[in-house]
Each structure stands twice: as structure tokens, then as C-alpha cells.
Coordinates of C-alpha atoms and ligand atoms in Angstrom, one line a residue:
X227 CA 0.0 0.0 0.0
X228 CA 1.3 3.6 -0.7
X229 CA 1.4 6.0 2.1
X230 CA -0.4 9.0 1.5
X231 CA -0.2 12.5 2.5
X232 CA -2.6 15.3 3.4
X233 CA -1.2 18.3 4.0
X234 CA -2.8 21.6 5.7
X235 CA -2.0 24.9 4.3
X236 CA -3.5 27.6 6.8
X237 CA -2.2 30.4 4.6
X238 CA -2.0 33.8 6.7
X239 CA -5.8 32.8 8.4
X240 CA -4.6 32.5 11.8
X241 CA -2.4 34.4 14.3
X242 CA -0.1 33.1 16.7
X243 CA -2.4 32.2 19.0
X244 CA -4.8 30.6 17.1
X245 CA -2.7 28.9 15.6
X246 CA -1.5 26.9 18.5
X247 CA -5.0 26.7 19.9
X248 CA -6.0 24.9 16.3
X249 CA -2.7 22.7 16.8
X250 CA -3.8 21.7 20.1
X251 CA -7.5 21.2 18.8
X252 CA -5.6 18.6 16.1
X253 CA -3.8 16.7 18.3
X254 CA -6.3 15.6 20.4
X255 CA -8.8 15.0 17.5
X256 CA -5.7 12.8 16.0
X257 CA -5.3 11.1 19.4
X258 CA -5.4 7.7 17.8
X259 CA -5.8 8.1 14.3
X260 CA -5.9 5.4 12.2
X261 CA -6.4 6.3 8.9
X262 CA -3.7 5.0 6.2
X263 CA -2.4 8.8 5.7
X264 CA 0.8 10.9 6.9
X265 CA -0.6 14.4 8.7
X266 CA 1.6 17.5 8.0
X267 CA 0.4 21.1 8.9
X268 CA 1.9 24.2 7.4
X269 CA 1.4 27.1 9.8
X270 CA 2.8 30.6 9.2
X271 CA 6.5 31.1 10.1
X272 CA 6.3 32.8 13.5
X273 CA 4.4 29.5 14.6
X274 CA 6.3 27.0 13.1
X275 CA 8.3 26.4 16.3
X276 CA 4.8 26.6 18.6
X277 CA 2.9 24.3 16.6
X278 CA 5.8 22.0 16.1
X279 CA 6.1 21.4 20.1
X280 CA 2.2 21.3 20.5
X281 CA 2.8 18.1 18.1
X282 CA 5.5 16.6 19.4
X283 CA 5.1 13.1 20.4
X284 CA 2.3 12.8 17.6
X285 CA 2.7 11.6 14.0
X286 CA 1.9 15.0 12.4
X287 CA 4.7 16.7 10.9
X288 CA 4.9 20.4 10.3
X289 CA 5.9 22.3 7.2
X290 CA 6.2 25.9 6.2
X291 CA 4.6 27.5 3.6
X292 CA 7.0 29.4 1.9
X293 CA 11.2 30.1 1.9
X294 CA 14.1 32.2 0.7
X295 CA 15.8 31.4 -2.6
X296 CA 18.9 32.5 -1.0
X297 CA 20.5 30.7 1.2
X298 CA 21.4 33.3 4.2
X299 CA 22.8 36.7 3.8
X300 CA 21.8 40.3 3.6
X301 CA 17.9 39.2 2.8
X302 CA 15.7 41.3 4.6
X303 CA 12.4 39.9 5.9
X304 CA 13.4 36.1 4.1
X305 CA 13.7 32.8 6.1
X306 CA 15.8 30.3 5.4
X307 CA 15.7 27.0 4.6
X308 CA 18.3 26.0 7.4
X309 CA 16.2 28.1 10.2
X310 CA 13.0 26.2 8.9
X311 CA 14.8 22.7 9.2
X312 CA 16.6 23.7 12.3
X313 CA 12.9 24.7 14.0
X314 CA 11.7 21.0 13.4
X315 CA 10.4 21.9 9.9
X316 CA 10.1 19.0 8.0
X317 CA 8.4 20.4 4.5
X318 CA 7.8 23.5 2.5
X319 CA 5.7 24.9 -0.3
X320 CA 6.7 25.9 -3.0
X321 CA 5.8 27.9 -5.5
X322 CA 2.2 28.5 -4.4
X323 CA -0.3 30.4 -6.7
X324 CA -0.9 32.6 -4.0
X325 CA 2.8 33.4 -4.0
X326 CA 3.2 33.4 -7.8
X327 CA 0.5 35.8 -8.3
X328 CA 1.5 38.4 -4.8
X329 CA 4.9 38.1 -4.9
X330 CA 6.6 37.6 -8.1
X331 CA 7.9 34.4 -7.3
X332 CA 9.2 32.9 -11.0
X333 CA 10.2 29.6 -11.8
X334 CA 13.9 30.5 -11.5
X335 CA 13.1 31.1 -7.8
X336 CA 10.9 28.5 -7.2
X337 CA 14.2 26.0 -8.7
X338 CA 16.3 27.8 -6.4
X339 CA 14.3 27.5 -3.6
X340 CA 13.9 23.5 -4.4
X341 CA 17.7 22.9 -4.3
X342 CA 18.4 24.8 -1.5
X343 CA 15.1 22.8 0.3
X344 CA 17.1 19.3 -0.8
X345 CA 20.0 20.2 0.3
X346 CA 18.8 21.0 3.8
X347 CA 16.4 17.6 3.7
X348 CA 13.4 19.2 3.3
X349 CA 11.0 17.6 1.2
X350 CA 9.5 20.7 -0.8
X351 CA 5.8 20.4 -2.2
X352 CA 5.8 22.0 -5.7
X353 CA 2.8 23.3 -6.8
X354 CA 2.0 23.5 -10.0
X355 CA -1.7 24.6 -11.9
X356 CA -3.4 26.8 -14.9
X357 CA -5.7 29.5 -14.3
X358 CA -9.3 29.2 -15.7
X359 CA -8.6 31.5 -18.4
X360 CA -5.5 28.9 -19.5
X361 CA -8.1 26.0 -18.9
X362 CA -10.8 26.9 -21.3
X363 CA -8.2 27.7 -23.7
X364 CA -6.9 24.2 -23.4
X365 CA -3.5 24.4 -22.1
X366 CA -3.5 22.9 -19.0
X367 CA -1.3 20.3 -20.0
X368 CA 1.3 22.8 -21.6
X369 CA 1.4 24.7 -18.2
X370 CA 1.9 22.2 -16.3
X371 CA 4.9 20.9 -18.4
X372 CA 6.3 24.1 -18.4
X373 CA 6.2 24.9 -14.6
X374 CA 7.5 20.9 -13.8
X375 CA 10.9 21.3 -16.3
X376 CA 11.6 25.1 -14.6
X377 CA 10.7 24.0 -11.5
X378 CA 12.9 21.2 -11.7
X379 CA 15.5 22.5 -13.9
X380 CA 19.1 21.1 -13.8
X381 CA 18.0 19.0 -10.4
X382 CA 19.5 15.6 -9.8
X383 CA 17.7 13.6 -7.0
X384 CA 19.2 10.2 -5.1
X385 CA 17.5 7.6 -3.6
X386 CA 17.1 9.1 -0.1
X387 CA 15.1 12.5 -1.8
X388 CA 11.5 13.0 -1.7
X389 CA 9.3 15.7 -3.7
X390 CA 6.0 16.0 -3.8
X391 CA 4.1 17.8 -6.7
X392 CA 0.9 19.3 -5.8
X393 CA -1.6 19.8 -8.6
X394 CA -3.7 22.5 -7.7
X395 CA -5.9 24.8 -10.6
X396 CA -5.8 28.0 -9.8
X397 CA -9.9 28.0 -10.8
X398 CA -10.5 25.8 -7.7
X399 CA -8.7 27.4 -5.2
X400 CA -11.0 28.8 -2.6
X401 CA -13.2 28.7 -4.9
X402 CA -15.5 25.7 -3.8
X403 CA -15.3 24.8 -7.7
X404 CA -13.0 21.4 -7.7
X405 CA -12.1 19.2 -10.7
X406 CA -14.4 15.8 -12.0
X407 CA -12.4 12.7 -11.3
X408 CA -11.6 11.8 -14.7
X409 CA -9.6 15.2 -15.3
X410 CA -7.7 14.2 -12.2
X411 CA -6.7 11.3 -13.5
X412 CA -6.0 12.3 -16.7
X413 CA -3.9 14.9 -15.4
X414 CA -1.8 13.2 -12.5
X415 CA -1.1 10.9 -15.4
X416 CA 0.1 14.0 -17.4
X417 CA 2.1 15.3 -14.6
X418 CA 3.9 11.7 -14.1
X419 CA 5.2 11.5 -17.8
X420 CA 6.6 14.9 -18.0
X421 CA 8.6 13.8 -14.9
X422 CA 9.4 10.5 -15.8
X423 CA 11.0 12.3 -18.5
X424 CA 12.7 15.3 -16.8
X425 CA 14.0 12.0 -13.6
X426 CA 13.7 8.5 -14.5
X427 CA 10.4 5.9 -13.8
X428 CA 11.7 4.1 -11.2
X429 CA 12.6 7.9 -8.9
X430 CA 9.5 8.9 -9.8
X431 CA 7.4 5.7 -8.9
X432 CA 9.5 5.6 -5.6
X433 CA 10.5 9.6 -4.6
X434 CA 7.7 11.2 -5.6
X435 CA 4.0 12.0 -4.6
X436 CA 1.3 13.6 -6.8
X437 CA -1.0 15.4 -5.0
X438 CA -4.1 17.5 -5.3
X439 CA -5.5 21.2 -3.7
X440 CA -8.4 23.0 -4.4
X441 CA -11.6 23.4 -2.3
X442 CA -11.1 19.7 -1.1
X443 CA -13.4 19.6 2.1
X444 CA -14.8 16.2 4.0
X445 CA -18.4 16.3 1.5
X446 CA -15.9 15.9 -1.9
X447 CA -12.7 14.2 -0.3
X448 CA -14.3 10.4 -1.9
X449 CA -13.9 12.3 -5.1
X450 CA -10.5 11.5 -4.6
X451 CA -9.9 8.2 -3.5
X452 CA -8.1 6.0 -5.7
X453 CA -6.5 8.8 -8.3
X454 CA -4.1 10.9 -6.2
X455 CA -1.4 10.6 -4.0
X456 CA -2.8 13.0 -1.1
X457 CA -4.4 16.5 -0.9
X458 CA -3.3 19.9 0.1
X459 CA -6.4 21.2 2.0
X460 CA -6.8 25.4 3.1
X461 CA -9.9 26.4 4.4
X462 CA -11.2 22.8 5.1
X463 CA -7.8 22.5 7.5
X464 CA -8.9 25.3 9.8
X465 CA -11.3 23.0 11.4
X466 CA -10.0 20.7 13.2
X467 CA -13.1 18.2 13.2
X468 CA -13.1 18.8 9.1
X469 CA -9.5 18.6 8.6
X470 CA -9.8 14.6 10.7
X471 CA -13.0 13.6 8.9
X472 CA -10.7 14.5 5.6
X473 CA -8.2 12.5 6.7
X474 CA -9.3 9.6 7.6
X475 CA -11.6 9.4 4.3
X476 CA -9.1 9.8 1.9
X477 CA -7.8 6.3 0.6
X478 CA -5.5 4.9 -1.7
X479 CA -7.7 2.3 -3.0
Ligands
PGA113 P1 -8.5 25.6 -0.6 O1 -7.0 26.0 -0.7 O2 -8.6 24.2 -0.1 O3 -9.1 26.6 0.4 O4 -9.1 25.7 -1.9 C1 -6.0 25.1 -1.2 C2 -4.7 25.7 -1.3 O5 -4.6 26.8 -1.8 O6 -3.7 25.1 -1.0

């Protein structure tokens, strides 16, 4: 059986404060868990530290949500990816549309950011997706290439690497509109070519996960059993209750 992964991304919804009440509102909620899925939560970066102790001794992992392409330095306001990993951190998106669109993060920083993540044995989440405009024009498929061979530009990966590519259409984000089974599949098969291209079968098959975000809540999570490798849930994951029932109902089947 393949583990799977559902990962929370609370975006900037929460202060401090909340943010470790809603950590402690997991935990006890996960007391027990026995769904077949790996937990992570992404809080924001002040946090990350918080949330990370509130979880300690559980089998939820943290992860951040964002990180600097550089790798320290003169970098006002930027956090790096050795601060993340040295505060217990053990993933980090990447390349979010929400960043894309806000804050001019490209592909060349979005590669940058994925080596420097490697390197400090993070597993970064790369999320790719078109925007509704690029879907009814039919290039979904060319979008996604396009992000997946920048994003992974000039990147060698060994055995003891993993990535995980989150497929998530910009025209479902927060949106409550989320995509029909069949295009999932279609397109998580998409997404595996163009890497077994850009790495090798056997990498992919074993390294990487192929995940999908976009107004995934408890009532559509079924949708998805069966044709991804895990979600990537935001608003859903602010409730704790919601963020378990999704959990535990998501199955590779
Ligand atoms: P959503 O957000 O579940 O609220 O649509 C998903 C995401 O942006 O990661």
C-alpha cells in the first residue's frame, strides 16, 4: 500500500495564537488516528516552532509554507531554509499560486528555492496549476509541463530525496469549484510523464508523490480516493473536526 499525505496549508488565516489553539484542537482530535495517511500542517513562520512542540510526540509533521531562494545573507524579511529545518520543519511549499501571483515568485526562484530545500532535507511540495482562463483555452497540459521542467531545472535527486508535486488549478482554489475525477486522473497521469522524463520511472514511482488542492473539504474528499497521492487542504484544514474527517476518508484504493 502507498502512504499518502494530506497536508494543511492555513495560509496567513490564523495568528499566533490561534494557531497553537488549532494545533492543540488537532492533536487531540488525532489522538489515535488510524487512517492509512501521513498528517503534515503548514502554519505561518512565527508558529512553526509553537505548533511543532504542541505536536511533538504525535505523527503530524509540520511544514512551512513558503522560503528564501537564498540561502542566508543580507535578505531582509526572508527565512531560510536552514532556520526552517533547524525549528523541526520538515516540508515546504513551494511555488504556491498565491505566492506566484502576490509576490513575483518565478520559476527561476521556485528552482532555487527547491535545491536549497534538498539540500537541507526538506521535502519541498511544488505546486503546479493553470488558471481558468489557461483552462478553457486548453493548455492545461502545456502549463503544467512548463512549470514541472523550470521548476525542476538542472535538479539531480538520489535515492534518499522526496518531492511532492501538488496539482492544484488555480480555478479551484477557494473557490468551492474542484475538478471531476476523470480530469484528475487524466492529469496526475500528465504530470507523471513529464517527470518521468525530466528524472527517471523508477525515482518517480519511488520519490515522488502527486498530490491534489483545491476546495477539497470532508463532502468531496471520496472524489479523490483512488487517483491521487494526497491532498493539500486550506480552508477545510482550519477546522480541526473537518481537517480529521478528511483525513481519515481519503484512501488509496
Ligand atoms: P482551498 O486552498 O482548499 O481553500 O481551496 C487550497 C490551497 O490553496 O492550498
Amino acid at each position: 500500500m502507498k502512504n499518502n499525505i494530506i497536508i494543511a496549508n492555513w495560509k496567513m488565516n490564523l495568528g499566533f495564537k490561534d494557531s497553537i489553539e488549532l494545533a492543540k484542537k488537532i492533536r487531540s482530535k488525532f489522538l489515535g488516528f488510524e487512517g492509512e495517511n501521513k498528517v503534515v500542517v503548514c502554519p505561518d513562520f512565527t508558529s512553526l516552532k509553537n505548533v511543532e512542540n504542541e505536536l511533538n510526540g504525535t505523527n503530524i509533521e509540520v511544514g512551512a509554507q513558503s522560503v528564501s531562494y537564498m540561502p542566508n545573507g543580507a535578505f531582509t524579511g526572508d527565512v531560510s531554509s536552514i532556520s526552517l529545518s533547524e525549528v523541526g520543519c520538515k516540508y515546504v511549499i513551494i511555488g504556491h499560486s498565491e505566492r506566484r501571483m502576490f509576490f513575483n515568485e518565478n520559476d527561476k526562484k521556485i528552482n532555487k528555492k527547491i535545491k536549497l530545500v534538498i539540500k537541507d532535507n526538506l521535502i519541498p511540495i511544488l505546486c503546479v496549476g493553470e488558471n481558468e482562463k489557461e483552462k478553457r483555452e486548453g493548455k492545461t497540459k502545456e502549463i503544467l509541463e512548463n512549470q514541472l521542467r523550470k521548476g525542476f531545472n538542472d535538479i539531480v535527486i538520489n535515492d534518499d530525496v522526496n518531492i511532492i508535486v501538488a496539482y492544484e488549478p488555480i480555478w479551484a482554489i477557494g473557490t468551492g469549484n474542484f475538478i471531476s475525477k476523470d480530469d484528475v486522473i487524466n492529469i496526475y497521469k500528465n504530470i507523471q510523464n513529464v517527470l518521468f522524463d525530466i528524472f527517471n520511472q523508477s525515482i518517480v514511482e519511488n520519490n515522488f508523490k502527486i498530490i491534489y488542492g483545491g476546495s477539497i473539504t470532508s463532502k468531496n474528499v471520496e472524489n479523490f480516493n483512488g487517483c491521487v497521492d494526497g491532498l493539500l487542504v486550506g480552508g477545510a484544514s482550519l477546522n480541526a473536526e473537518e481537517f480529521y474527517k478528511i483525513a481519515l476518508n481519503f484512501k488509496y484504493v
